[in-house]
Coordinates of C-alpha atoms in Angstrom, one line a residue:
M25 CA 8.6 -2.1 -45.8
P26 CA 10.6 -3.2 -48.4
Y27 CA 13.8 -1.7 -49.4
K28 CA 13.6 0.6 -52.0
S29 CA 16.1 1.9 -54.8
H30 CA 17.4 5.3 -55.6
Y31 CA 14.7 7.2 -57.7
R32 CA 16.3 8.7 -60.8
V33 CA 14.5 11.5 -62.9
T34 CA 16.9 11.5 -66.6
S35 CA 14.9 13.9 -68.5
I36 CA 12.1 15.9 -69.7
T37 CA 12.0 16.7 -73.5
T38 CA 9.6 19.0 -75.8
D39 CA 9.0 18.1 -79.3
Y40 CA 11.3 19.5 -81.5
T41 CA 13.8 18.8 -84.8
P42 CA 17.5 18.9 -83.0
T43 CA 20.2 19.6 -84.8
S44 CA 23.3 17.4 -85.7
E45 CA 25.1 19.1 -82.9
A46 CA 22.4 18.4 -80.7
V47 CA 22.1 14.9 -81.1
R48 CA 26.1 14.6 -81.0
R49 CA 25.8 16.5 -77.6
R50 CA 23.4 14.2 -76.2
S51 CA 24.1 10.8 -77.3
S52 CA 28.2 11.4 -76.1
S53 CA 29.2 10.1 -73.0
A54 CA 30.2 13.1 -71.5
P55 CA 27.8 14.5 -68.7
L56 CA 25.9 17.8 -69.9
R57 CA 27.5 21.2 -68.8
N58 CA 25.9 23.5 -66.3
L59 CA 23.7 26.0 -67.8
D60 CA 25.7 29.4 -69.4
M61 CA 25.3 31.4 -72.1
T62 CA 27.6 28.9 -74.7
D63 CA 24.2 26.7 -74.1
F64 CA 22.5 29.3 -76.3
R65 CA 23.7 28.2 -80.1
Q66 CA 22.2 29.1 -83.8
S67 CA 22.7 26.8 -86.5
D68 CA 23.2 27.5 -90.0
S69 CA 20.1 26.4 -91.2
G70 CA 17.9 29.3 -90.3
S71 CA 14.6 28.9 -89.5
D72 CA 15.3 25.0 -88.3
D73 CA 18.0 26.6 -85.7
T74 CA 17.6 25.1 -82.4
T75 CA 18.5 26.1 -78.9
E76 CA 19.4 23.8 -76.4
I77 CA 19.4 24.3 -72.6
G78 CA 21.2 22.1 -70.4
I79 CA 20.9 21.2 -67.0
N80 CA 23.0 18.6 -65.1
R81 CA 24.0 19.2 -61.1
R82 CA 24.7 16.3 -58.8
Y83 CA 23.1 15.9 -55.8
S84 CA 25.8 14.2 -53.2
E85 CA 24.8 14.4 -49.8
F86 CA 21.1 13.0 -49.7
I87 CA 20.4 10.9 -46.3
G88 CA 24.3 10.3 -46.4
K89 CA 24.2 8.5 -49.8
P90 CA 25.2 10.0 -53.2
M91 CA 22.6 9.9 -55.5
S92 CA 22.8 9.6 -59.6
K93 CA 23.2 12.6 -61.8
W94 CA 20.3 13.7 -62.6
S95 CA 19.3 16.0 -65.6
V96 CA 16.7 18.1 -67.4
T97 CA 17.2 18.8 -71.1
E98 CA 14.8 20.9 -73.0
M99 CA 14.7 21.8 -76.8
L100 CA 13.0 24.9 -78.0
N101 CA 13.1 26.0 -81.3
P102 CA 13.8 29.7 -81.8
D103 CA 10.9 30.2 -84.0
D104 CA 8.6 29.6 -81.1
V105 CA 6.2 32.6 -80.0
W106 CA 7.9 32.8 -76.6
S107 CA 10.8 35.0 -76.1
W108 CA 14.5 34.3 -75.0
R109 CA 14.2 35.4 -71.8
R110 CA 10.8 33.2 -71.1
R111 CA 12.3 30.2 -72.8
H112 CA 14.9 31.0 -69.8
L113 CA 12.2 31.3 -67.3
L114 CA 11.1 27.9 -68.7
S115 CA 14.1 25.9 -68.1
R116 CA 14.7 27.0 -64.7
V117 CA 11.0 26.4 -63.4
A118 CA 11.4 23.1 -64.8
A119 CA 14.3 22.6 -62.7
I120 CA 12.8 23.8 -59.6
I121 CA 10.0 21.2 -60.2
T122 CA 12.4 18.7 -60.6
M123 CA 14.0 19.4 -57.6
A124 CA 11.0 19.1 -55.7
M125 CA 10.5 15.8 -57.4
I126 CA 14.1 14.6 -56.6
V127 CA 13.3 15.9 -52.6
V128 CA 9.6 13.6 -52.3
A129 CA 11.2 10.5 -53.8
G130 CA 14.1 11.3 -51.4
L131 CA 12.0 11.5 -48.7
S132 CA 10.2 8.4 -49.5
Y133 CA 13.9 6.6 -49.6
F134 CA 14.3 7.7 -46.4
F135 CA 11.4 6.7 -44.4
S136 CA 11.7 3.3 -46.0
Y137 CA 15.4 2.3 -45.7
P138 CA 15.8 -0.5 -43.5
I139 CA 18.0 -0.8 -40.2
P140 CA 21.7 -2.4 -41.7
K141 CA 21.1 -6.0 -41.6
L142 CA 24.3 -6.6 -39.6
P143 CA 23.8 -6.2 -36.7
R144 CA 20.3 -6.2 -37.9
P145 CA 17.3 -6.2 -35.6
V146 CA 14.2 -8.3 -36.9
M147 CA 12.1 -5.1 -36.3
P148 CA 13.2 -1.3 -36.7
S149 CA 12.6 0.2 -33.0
A150 CA 10.4 3.0 -32.7
W151 CA 12.7 4.2 -29.7
R152 CA 14.0 7.7 -29.3
T153 CA 15.8 8.8 -26.2
G154 CA 13.4 10.0 -23.4
D155 CA 10.3 9.2 -25.6
V156 CA 8.1 6.4 -26.0
V157 CA 7.4 6.4 -30.3
Q158 CA 4.6 4.7 -31.4
D159 CA 5.4 4.6 -35.4
T160 CA 2.8 1.7 -36.7
A161 CA 4.5 1.0 -39.9
R162 CA 7.8 0.1 -38.1
L163 CA 6.3 -1.5 -35.1
C164 CA 3.3 -3.6 -37.1
S165 CA 5.4 -5.2 -39.7
V166 CA 8.3 -8.0 -39.3
D167 CA 11.4 -9.1 -41.9
S168 CA 9.8 -12.9 -42.4
S169 CA 13.1 -13.6 -44.2
Y170 CA 15.3 -12.6 -41.9
L171 CA 13.4 -14.2 -38.7
A172 CA 13.8 -17.7 -40.3
E173 CA 17.3 -17.5 -41.5
K174 CA 18.2 -16.3 -38.2
Y175 CA 17.0 -18.5 -36.1
H176 CA 16.7 -21.6 -38.5
L177 CA 12.9 -21.6 -38.4
S178 CA 10.6 -24.0 -40.4
S179 CA 9.3 -23.1 -43.7
S180 CA 6.2 -21.8 -42.2
F181 CA 5.7 -20.5 -38.9
D182 CA 3.5 -18.7 -36.3
Y183 CA 4.8 -15.3 -35.0
A184 CA 3.5 -12.7 -32.5
R185 CA 4.9 -9.7 -31.0
R186 CA 4.1 -7.1 -28.3
V187 CA 5.7 -4.0 -27.2
I188 CA 6.6 -3.3 -23.2
V189 CA 7.3 -0.1 -21.5
A190 CA 8.8 -0.9 -18.0
K191 CA 8.7 1.4 -15.0
Q192 CA 10.5 0.8 -12.0
S193 CA 8.1 0.8 -9.0
S194 CA 8.7 1.0 -5.6
S195 CA 5.3 -0.5 -4.7
V196 CA 5.8 -3.5 -6.8
K197 CA 6.6 -6.2 -4.3
T198 CA 9.5 -8.9 -4.9
Q199 CA 8.2 -12.1 -5.8
S200 CA 8.3 -15.6 -4.4
T201 CA 7.3 -19.1 -5.6
S202 CA 3.8 -18.3 -4.1
S203 CA 3.1 -14.8 -5.5
M204 CA 3.0 -13.4 -9.2
N205 CA 2.2 -10.3 -11.2
T206 CA -1.2 -10.5 -12.4
V207 CA -2.2 -8.5 -15.7
N208 CA -5.7 -8.7 -16.6
E209 CA -5.4 -9.1 -20.1
P210 CA -3.8 -11.3 -23.1
L211 CA 0.2 -10.2 -23.8
F212 CA -0.7 -11.4 -27.5
A213 CA -3.9 -10.5 -29.9
G214 CA -3.6 -13.6 -31.9
M215 CA -0.6 -16.2 -34.0
Q216 CA -0.1 -14.7 -37.4
K217 CA 1.4 -17.2 -39.9
M218 CA 4.6 -16.5 -42.0
H219 CA 6.8 -17.9 -44.8
S220 CA 10.7 -18.3 -44.7
G221 CA 11.0 -16.2 -48.4
G222 CA 8.0 -13.5 -47.4
G223 CA 9.9 -10.8 -46.8
Y224 CA 8.4 -7.7 -44.8
V225 CA 4.8 -8.6 -43.5
D226 CA 2.4 -6.2 -42.0
L227 CA 1.0 -7.7 -38.9
N228 CA -2.6 -8.4 -38.5
Y229 CA -2.7 -8.4 -34.8
C230 CA -0.6 -5.3 -33.5
S231 CA -1.9 -4.4 -29.8
P232 CA -1.1 -1.3 -28.3
T233 CA 2.1 -0.5 -26.4
L234 CA 2.1 -2.6 -23.0
T235 CA 3.4 -0.8 -19.9
L236 CA 4.8 -3.4 -16.8
E237 CA 5.8 -2.1 -13.4
A238 CA 8.9 -4.3 -12.0
P239 CA 10.8 -4.3 -8.8
T240 CA 12.8 -1.1 -8.1
T241 CA 16.8 -2.2 -8.8
P242 CA 18.5 0.5 -5.9
K243 CA 22.1 1.8 -6.9
V244 CA 24.5 -0.2 -4.4
D245 CA 28.1 0.4 -3.1
G246 CA 29.7 -3.1 -3.2
S247 CA 32.7 -2.2 -2.2
H248 CA 33.0 -4.3 1.0
F249 CA 32.8 -7.4 -0.9
F250 CA 35.7 -9.2 -2.5
F251 CA 35.6 -11.8 -4.9
G252 CA 37.9 -14.5 -6.3
I253 CA 37.9 -17.0 -9.1
S254 CA 41.0 -19.6 -10.1
T255 CA 40.3 -20.1 -14.1
Q256 CA 42.1 -20.0 -17.4
M257 CA 42.2 -17.0 -19.3
E258 CA 40.2 -18.1 -22.2
R259 CA 37.4 -19.0 -19.8
F260 CA 37.6 -15.7 -17.7
R261 CA 37.4 -14.1 -21.4
T262 CA 33.9 -15.9 -21.5
A263 CA 32.9 -15.2 -17.9
L264 CA 33.4 -11.3 -18.6
P265 CA 29.7 -10.0 -19.4
K266 CA 28.2 -11.4 -16.5
L267 CA 31.1 -10.4 -14.2
Q268 CA 30.4 -7.2 -16.0
Y269 CA 26.7 -7.5 -15.1
A270 CA 27.2 -8.3 -11.8
L271 CA 30.2 -6.4 -10.6
G272 CA 30.3 -3.7 -12.8
H273 CA 31.0 -0.3 -11.4
T274 CA 29.8 -1.6 -8.2
G275 CA 33.4 -0.9 -6.1
A276 CA 33.5 -4.8 -5.7
K277 CA 37.2 -6.3 -6.0
L278 CA 37.8 -9.3 -7.9
L279 CA 41.0 -11.6 -7.5
V280 CA 41.4 -14.1 -10.6
T281 CA 44.4 -16.7 -10.4
T282 CA 45.6 -18.8 -12.9
G283 CA 48.4 -21.3 -14.3
Q284 CA 51.7 -20.6 -14.4
D285 CA 51.5 -21.3 -18.8
E286 CA 49.4 -18.7 -19.3
D287 CA 50.7 -15.7 -21.3
E288 CA 51.6 -12.4 -19.6
N289 CA 50.3 -10.5 -22.3
V290 CA 47.0 -12.1 -22.6
M291 CA 46.9 -11.5 -18.9
R292 CA 47.4 -8.3 -19.4
D293 CA 45.0 -7.2 -22.1
L294 CA 42.4 -8.9 -20.4
T295 CA 42.9 -6.7 -17.3
T296 CA 42.8 -3.7 -19.2
E297 CA 39.5 -4.9 -20.9
A298 CA 38.3 -6.1 -17.6
R299 CA 38.9 -3.1 -15.8
S300 CA 37.4 -0.8 -19.0
L301 CA 33.9 -2.4 -18.0
G302 CA 33.9 -1.0 -14.5
I303 CA 35.5 -4.5 -13.1
D304 CA 37.8 -3.8 -10.1
V305 CA 40.1 -6.6 -11.4
T306 CA 43.7 -8.3 -10.3
I307 CA 45.1 -11.5 -12.2
E308 CA 47.7 -13.3 -10.9
K309 CA 49.6 -16.7 -11.4
C310 CA 49.2 -19.2 -9.0
D311 CA 52.1 -22.3 -9.1
L312 CA 49.7 -24.7 -7.5
S313 CA 47.0 -27.2 -8.8
W314 CA 43.4 -25.7 -9.9
I315 CA 42.2 -26.9 -6.7
R316 CA 44.9 -25.9 -4.4
C317 CA 44.2 -22.3 -6.4
Y318 CA 41.0 -22.1 -5.5
F319 CA 41.5 -22.5 -1.7
M320 CA 44.4 -20.2 -1.5
L321 CA 42.4 -17.8 -3.0
W322 CA 41.4 -17.1 0.7
R323 CA 44.7 -15.9 2.0
R324 CA 45.5 -13.8 -1.0
M325 CA 42.5 -12.0 -0.8
Y326 CA 43.2 -11.3 2.8
Q327 CA 46.4 -9.6 1.9
L328 CA 44.8 -7.6 -0.9
R329 CA 41.9 -6.5 1.6
T330 CA 40.8 -3.1 2.0
P331 CA 39.8 -1.3 4.7
Q332 CA 36.3 -1.4 3.4
T333 CA 36.7 -5.3 3.2
E334 CA 33.8 -7.4 5.1
W335 CA 32.9 -10.2 3.0
M336 CA 35.3 -12.7 1.0
V337 CA 33.9 -15.1 -1.6
A338 CA 35.4 -17.8 -3.3
M339 CA 33.1 -19.0 -6.4
D340 CA 33.7 -20.4 -9.8
D341 CA 34.1 -19.3 -13.4
D342 CA 30.6 -20.2 -14.1
T343 CA 28.8 -18.8 -11.2
F344 CA 26.1 -16.3 -12.1
I345 CA 24.7 -13.1 -9.9
P346 CA 21.5 -12.5 -11.1
S347 CA 21.1 -9.3 -8.9
F348 CA 23.8 -7.9 -7.3
S349 CA 21.7 -5.6 -5.0
R350 CA 20.0 -8.2 -3.6
L351 CA 22.9 -10.1 -2.7
V352 CA 24.4 -6.7 -0.8
E353 CA 21.3 -6.3 1.1
R354 CA 21.2 -9.9 1.9
F355 CA 23.9 -9.6 3.6
R356 CA 23.8 -6.8 5.4
T357 CA 20.4 -7.9 6.8
R358 CA 21.0 -11.2 7.7
Y359 CA 24.8 -11.9 8.7
D360 CA 27.5 -10.3 11.0
S361 CA 30.7 -9.7 9.0
S362 CA 32.5 -8.6 12.2
V363 CA 32.8 -11.9 13.7
P364 CA 33.8 -15.2 11.7
T365 CA 31.0 -16.2 9.6
W366 CA 30.6 -19.0 7.1
V367 CA 27.7 -18.4 4.7
G368 CA 27.2 -21.1 2.1
T369 CA 24.3 -23.6 0.6
L370 CA 24.1 -27.6 0.6
S371 CA 23.8 -29.5 -2.9
E372 CA 20.4 -29.7 -4.1
D373 CA 21.0 -33.4 -4.8
F374 CA 21.3 -34.7 -1.3
S375 CA 23.0 -37.8 -2.6
Q376 CA 26.1 -35.3 -3.0
V377 CA 25.9 -34.1 0.7
M378 CA 25.4 -38.0 2.3
N379 CA 28.6 -38.7 -0.2
I380 CA 30.9 -35.5 0.2
G381 CA 29.7 -33.7 3.4
W382 CA 27.9 -31.0 5.1
M383 CA 29.7 -27.7 3.3
A384 CA 29.8 -24.8 1.8
F385 CA 29.3 -26.2 -2.4
G386 CA 31.7 -23.7 -4.2
G387 CA 29.5 -23.2 -7.4
A388 CA 27.0 -21.5 -5.4
G389 CA 29.3 -19.0 -3.8
I390 CA 31.1 -19.9 -0.3
F391 CA 31.3 -16.6 1.9
L392 CA 33.8 -15.9 4.5
S393 CA 33.5 -12.6 6.8
T394 CA 37.0 -10.6 6.9
P395 CA 37.9 -12.1 10.3
L396 CA 37.5 -15.9 9.1
A397 CA 38.8 -15.3 6.1
G398 CA 42.1 -14.4 7.9
I399 CA 42.2 -17.4 10.4
V400 CA 42.0 -19.8 6.9
G401 CA 45.0 -18.0 5.2
E402 CA 47.1 -18.4 8.6
H403 CA 46.4 -22.0 8.5
A404 CA 45.9 -22.3 4.8
D405 CA 49.6 -24.1 4.4
E406 CA 48.4 -26.5 7.1
C407 CA 45.3 -27.2 5.7
V408 CA 46.8 -27.8 2.3
A409 CA 49.1 -30.2 3.2
E410 CA 46.5 -32.5 5.2
A411 CA 44.3 -32.2 2.3
N412 CA 43.7 -35.3 0.0
E413 CA 44.4 -35.2 -3.7
W414 CA 41.2 -35.3 -5.0
D415 CA 39.8 -32.8 -2.4
G416 CA 38.2 -30.0 -3.8
G417 CA 38.8 -26.4 -3.0
D418 CA 35.3 -26.0 -1.4
Y419 CA 36.1 -29.0 0.7
I420 CA 39.2 -28.0 1.9
T421 CA 37.8 -24.6 2.9
A422 CA 35.1 -26.4 4.9
S423 CA 37.6 -28.8 6.8
C424 CA 40.0 -25.8 7.1
V425 CA 37.5 -23.5 9.0
M426 CA 36.2 -26.4 11.2
K427 CA 39.4 -27.0 12.6
N428 CA 40.5 -23.9 13.0
S429 CA 37.3 -21.7 14.2
H430 CA 34.2 -22.1 16.1
A431 CA 32.1 -20.9 12.7
K432 CA 29.5 -22.8 11.7
L433 CA 27.7 -23.2 8.6
Q434 CA 24.9 -20.8 7.6
L435 CA 22.8 -21.6 5.2
D436 CA 21.3 -19.2 2.9
P437 CA 18.3 -20.9 1.0
D438 CA 18.6 -18.4 -2.0
L439 CA 21.9 -19.6 -3.1
Y440 CA 22.0 -22.2 -5.6
Q441 CA 24.3 -25.1 -6.5
M442 CA 22.3 -26.3 -9.4
D443 CA 23.1 -29.7 -9.3
V444 CA 20.6 -30.9 -11.1
R445 CA 20.6 -32.1 -15.0
G446 CA 18.4 -31.5 -18.1
N447 CA 15.4 -29.1 -18.4
S448 CA 15.3 -26.4 -16.3
Q449 CA 12.6 -24.8 -16.8
G450 CA 11.0 -26.2 -13.1
F451 CA 13.1 -23.8 -11.1
M452 CA 13.3 -21.1 -13.9
E453 CA 9.6 -21.1 -14.1
S454 CA 9.1 -21.1 -10.2
G455 CA 9.2 -17.6 -9.1
F456 CA 12.4 -18.3 -6.6
R457 CA 14.8 -15.2 -6.1
P458 CA 18.3 -16.4 -6.5
T459 CA 21.7 -14.7 -5.1
T460 CA 23.5 -17.1 -6.9
L461 CA 23.1 -19.6 -9.5
H462 CA 25.8 -22.3 -11.2
H463 CA 26.1 -25.0 -13.8
L464 CA 24.1 -22.3 -16.5
Y465 CA 26.0 -23.8 -19.4
T466 CA 26.7 -27.8 -18.5
W467 CA 24.4 -29.6 -15.9
I468 CA 21.4 -27.5 -17.2
W469 CA 21.2 -24.7 -20.5
A470 CA 20.2 -21.8 -19.6
P471 CA 22.7 -19.2 -20.3
P472 CA 22.5 -15.8 -18.8
E473 CA 23.3 -14.3 -21.7
R474 CA 20.0 -14.6 -22.9
A475 CA 18.2 -12.8 -19.8
M476 CA 21.1 -10.3 -18.7
P477 CA 20.2 -7.4 -21.3
V478 CA 16.3 -7.0 -20.0
A479 CA 17.7 -5.8 -17.1
S480 CA 19.3 -2.5 -18.8
I481 CA 15.5 -1.8 -19.4
C482 CA 14.0 -2.7 -16.0
G483 CA 16.7 -3.7 -13.7
Q484 CA 18.1 -6.6 -12.4
E485 CA 15.3 -6.7 -10.2
C486 CA 13.1 -8.0 -12.8
L487 CA 15.2 -11.4 -14.5
F488 CA 13.1 -13.8 -14.4
Y489 CA 10.2 -11.6 -12.7
R490 CA 6.9 -13.3 -13.1
Y491 CA 4.1 -11.7 -14.7
Q492 CA 0.5 -13.7 -15.8
F493 CA -1.7 -13.1 -18.1
D494 CA -4.9 -14.1 -19.3
D495 CA -2.9 -16.3 -22.2
M496 CA 0.3 -17.0 -20.6
M497 CA 3.0 -16.6 -18.0
L498 CA 6.0 -15.0 -19.0
S499 CA 9.2 -15.5 -16.8
N500 CA 11.1 -12.5 -18.0
G501 CA 14.2 -13.5 -19.6
F502 CA 13.8 -17.2 -19.6
S503 CA 10.3 -18.3 -21.1
L504 CA 6.5 -17.4 -22.1
V505 CA 4.6 -20.6 -20.8
Q506 CA 0.3 -21.0 -22.4
L507 CA -1.2 -23.4 -20.2
K508 CA -4.0 -25.7 -21.5
K509 CA -7.5 -24.6 -20.9
D510 CA -8.0 -27.3 -18.3
I511 CA -4.9 -26.6 -16.2
D512 CA -5.7 -24.2 -13.3
P513 CA -2.8 -21.3 -13.4
G514 CA -2.9 -21.2 -9.8
I515 CA -0.3 -24.2 -10.2
W516 CA 2.3 -22.0 -10.7
M517 CA 2.1 -20.8 -7.4
S518 CA 2.4 -24.3 -5.9
G519 CA 5.9 -24.5 -5.6
F520 CA 8.3 -25.7 -8.1
E521 CA 7.4 -28.5 -11.0
K522 CA 10.0 -31.4 -11.4
T523 CA 11.3 -31.2 -14.9
W524 CA 14.9 -31.7 -14.6
N525 CA 16.3 -35.5 -15.5
L526 CA 16.3 -38.1 -12.4
V527 CA 18.7 -40.0 -14.4
T528 CA 22.5 -39.1 -15.8
D529 CA 24.2 -40.1 -18.3
G530 CA 26.7 -42.1 -16.8
T531 CA 27.4 -45.5 -15.2
D532 CA 25.3 -44.9 -12.4
G533 CA 21.9 -44.5 -13.6
E534 CA 20.0 -46.8 -11.2
A535 CA 21.6 -45.4 -8.1
Y536 CA 21.0 -41.5 -9.2
R537 CA 17.3 -42.7 -9.7
V538 CA 17.0 -44.4 -6.8
N539 CA 19.0 -42.1 -4.5
R540 CA 18.7 -38.9 -5.5
V541 CA 16.5 -36.6 -3.2
F542 CA 15.9 -32.9 -4.2
E543 CA 13.4 -32.0 -1.4
H544 CA 15.5 -30.6 1.3
K545 CA 16.0 -27.6 -0.8
F546 CA 13.2 -27.6 -3.2
S547 CA 10.6 -28.6 -0.9
K548 CA 7.8 -30.7 -2.1
L549 CA 8.1 -30.7 -6.4
R550 CA 5.1 -30.7 -8.4
P551 CA 4.1 -33.1 -11.0
L552 CA 5.6 -33.0 -14.9
L553 CA 3.2 -30.9 -17.1
V554 CA 3.4 -32.5 -20.5
E555 CA 4.9 -30.3 -22.8
G556 CA 2.0 -30.0 -26.2
E557 CA -0.3 -31.8 -23.9
E558 CA -0.8 -29.9 -21.0
K559 CA 1.2 -26.6 -21.7
E560 CA 3.2 -24.8 -24.8
S561 CA 6.6 -23.6 -23.8
Y562 CA 8.6 -20.5 -25.5
I563 CA 12.0 -20.7 -24.7
I564 CA 14.2 -17.7 -25.0
E565 CA 16.5 -17.7 -27.6
E566 CA 18.3 -14.2 -27.7
S567 CA 18.2 -11.0 -26.0
V568 CA 19.9 -8.3 -28.3
V569 CA 20.7 -4.4 -27.2
Q570 CA 19.3 -2.4 -30.1
E571 CA 21.4 0.7 -30.7
D572 CA 19.0 2.9 -29.9
G573 CA 18.6 1.2 -26.4
S574 CA 15.2 -1.0 -26.5
V575 CA 15.9 -4.6 -25.9
Q576 CA 14.6 -7.2 -28.3
Q577 CA 13.5 -10.9 -26.8
I578 CA 13.2 -13.9 -29.3
Y579 CA 10.9 -16.8 -27.8
I580 CA 10.5 -20.0 -29.9
K581 CA 8.5 -22.7 -29.2
R582 CA 10.4 -25.5 -31.9
G583 CA 7.4 -27.7 -34.0
V584 CA 7.6 -31.2 -33.8
D585 CA 6.6 -34.2 -35.2
G586 CA 6.5 -32.4 -39.0
K587 CA 4.5 -29.2 -36.9
M588 CA 5.5 -25.6 -38.0
D589 CA 8.0 -23.4 -35.1
A590 CA 6.3 -20.3 -33.2
V591 CA 8.0 -17.2 -32.5
L592 CA 6.9 -14.8 -30.0
E593 CA 8.8 -11.4 -29.6
L594 CA 8.9 -8.9 -26.8
L595 CA 10.3 -5.2 -27.2
W596 CA 10.9 -3.6 -24.1
L597 CA 11.7 0.1 -24.6
R598 CA 12.1 2.5 -21.6
P599 CA 9.6 4.6 -20.1
H600 CA 9.5 8.3 -21.1

């Protein structure tokens, strides 16, 4: 509903012949006085005398905003047949009626007052703690001007919204590339054309709230994990949201090493900030090169270990953990931390494996049991001395493990180095359940900050969870995809779509085209569906946790060749 200005009642006046004094008083810039006996005066003109009753009050505490002054002024001729007392009573009745008008106007203003624009959600939410409230007037309208301005939309664009209540349920199975959750109804009733300057618009299609079930995300104790990162402080500041998402209030420890030139005040402030987010972090300087500092994390983490520490993890500052509970459960059930154990994954690009070697690639995370981390730490100096200048920290780790222990690399298929470039749809929409992800800001573009907020509603296990509706498929926190009518929806359960580039922007383009092989990680890849001909993709643009706890997701399909943009909005609410 559009913004409405303050309501104001200025005066109610009966016919009368005012005295010059009354005219002077009414034309004066001074406010009318409160009603008292001095307001009843007789002039020297006999039967033409008038009596003025002035009422002036300020309504100053209405919904937190001061209102303008209001007044009721009534002029009565003293020769009127009514007595003075009845005139006095009439003025009070008029005041009461006017006050009632003010209250009605105020209530109308209150219920039409919009949420402030900064930050301002596209649609005022109807969520109230502990309840799901269906306010049709608010859920079924949208500020088209605000949408167009914020997301730089075309002058005309299509739009639809659906409100979802998410419930975690132990009966919902975790997904795989060969399964998904099927919902036997359309997600959207239809699209509506909007205009960039259209202001608030009532929606033609306002479907009832949809309830979706998601896998349960258990609360876990992560105190037996110790993570390590070597990075700059500015990059660490950028990484804080996803580190809070994964490690906040889990009991897991984090060591961050940085260069000698970093400001100690910045280090101290970031330590305080991270700990306020529930991250048990220690930040220290390292006097070696970045690569060497990465490798030396093993020695320092082993020195700082606690009696609970079972696993130590070296990872990059852009490594993302979609579900920490999944990681904890996976290592609890698959791997033995009481003996020297080395867990990781290869690059998805097999040419990288052939060129660099059989090792755990660092972006996906390198996992050493505490006994093995102790062995590596003990031999750290000699391992660094034997390394070449260009050897990476993950390569030095592999060499040190293989030279000084009998541990063999155990490949975990749910750790992802993500050594692919370009369009990430093929794996983000595949139904995979990654334990770690990498390169989401660089080689591919799938910033986790756009996906993470919905986990506050449905848990971390629902991140990238797939729902197949009659009209489209949702990969939660990444995309909505509508297949053309002649495409079988069963294609979603036939593996990874080969959407990423086969050629880099570098000088080795032909070699990259010929030698890059990904099937050892992704299995057989299915052909690319042509955008616009075989599918329509809406990629998440933003995800916002609103003040009331609801989560708003905005998915956008950009128009090409002069076509309009299209926007799909999902509003996620907590269950009762």
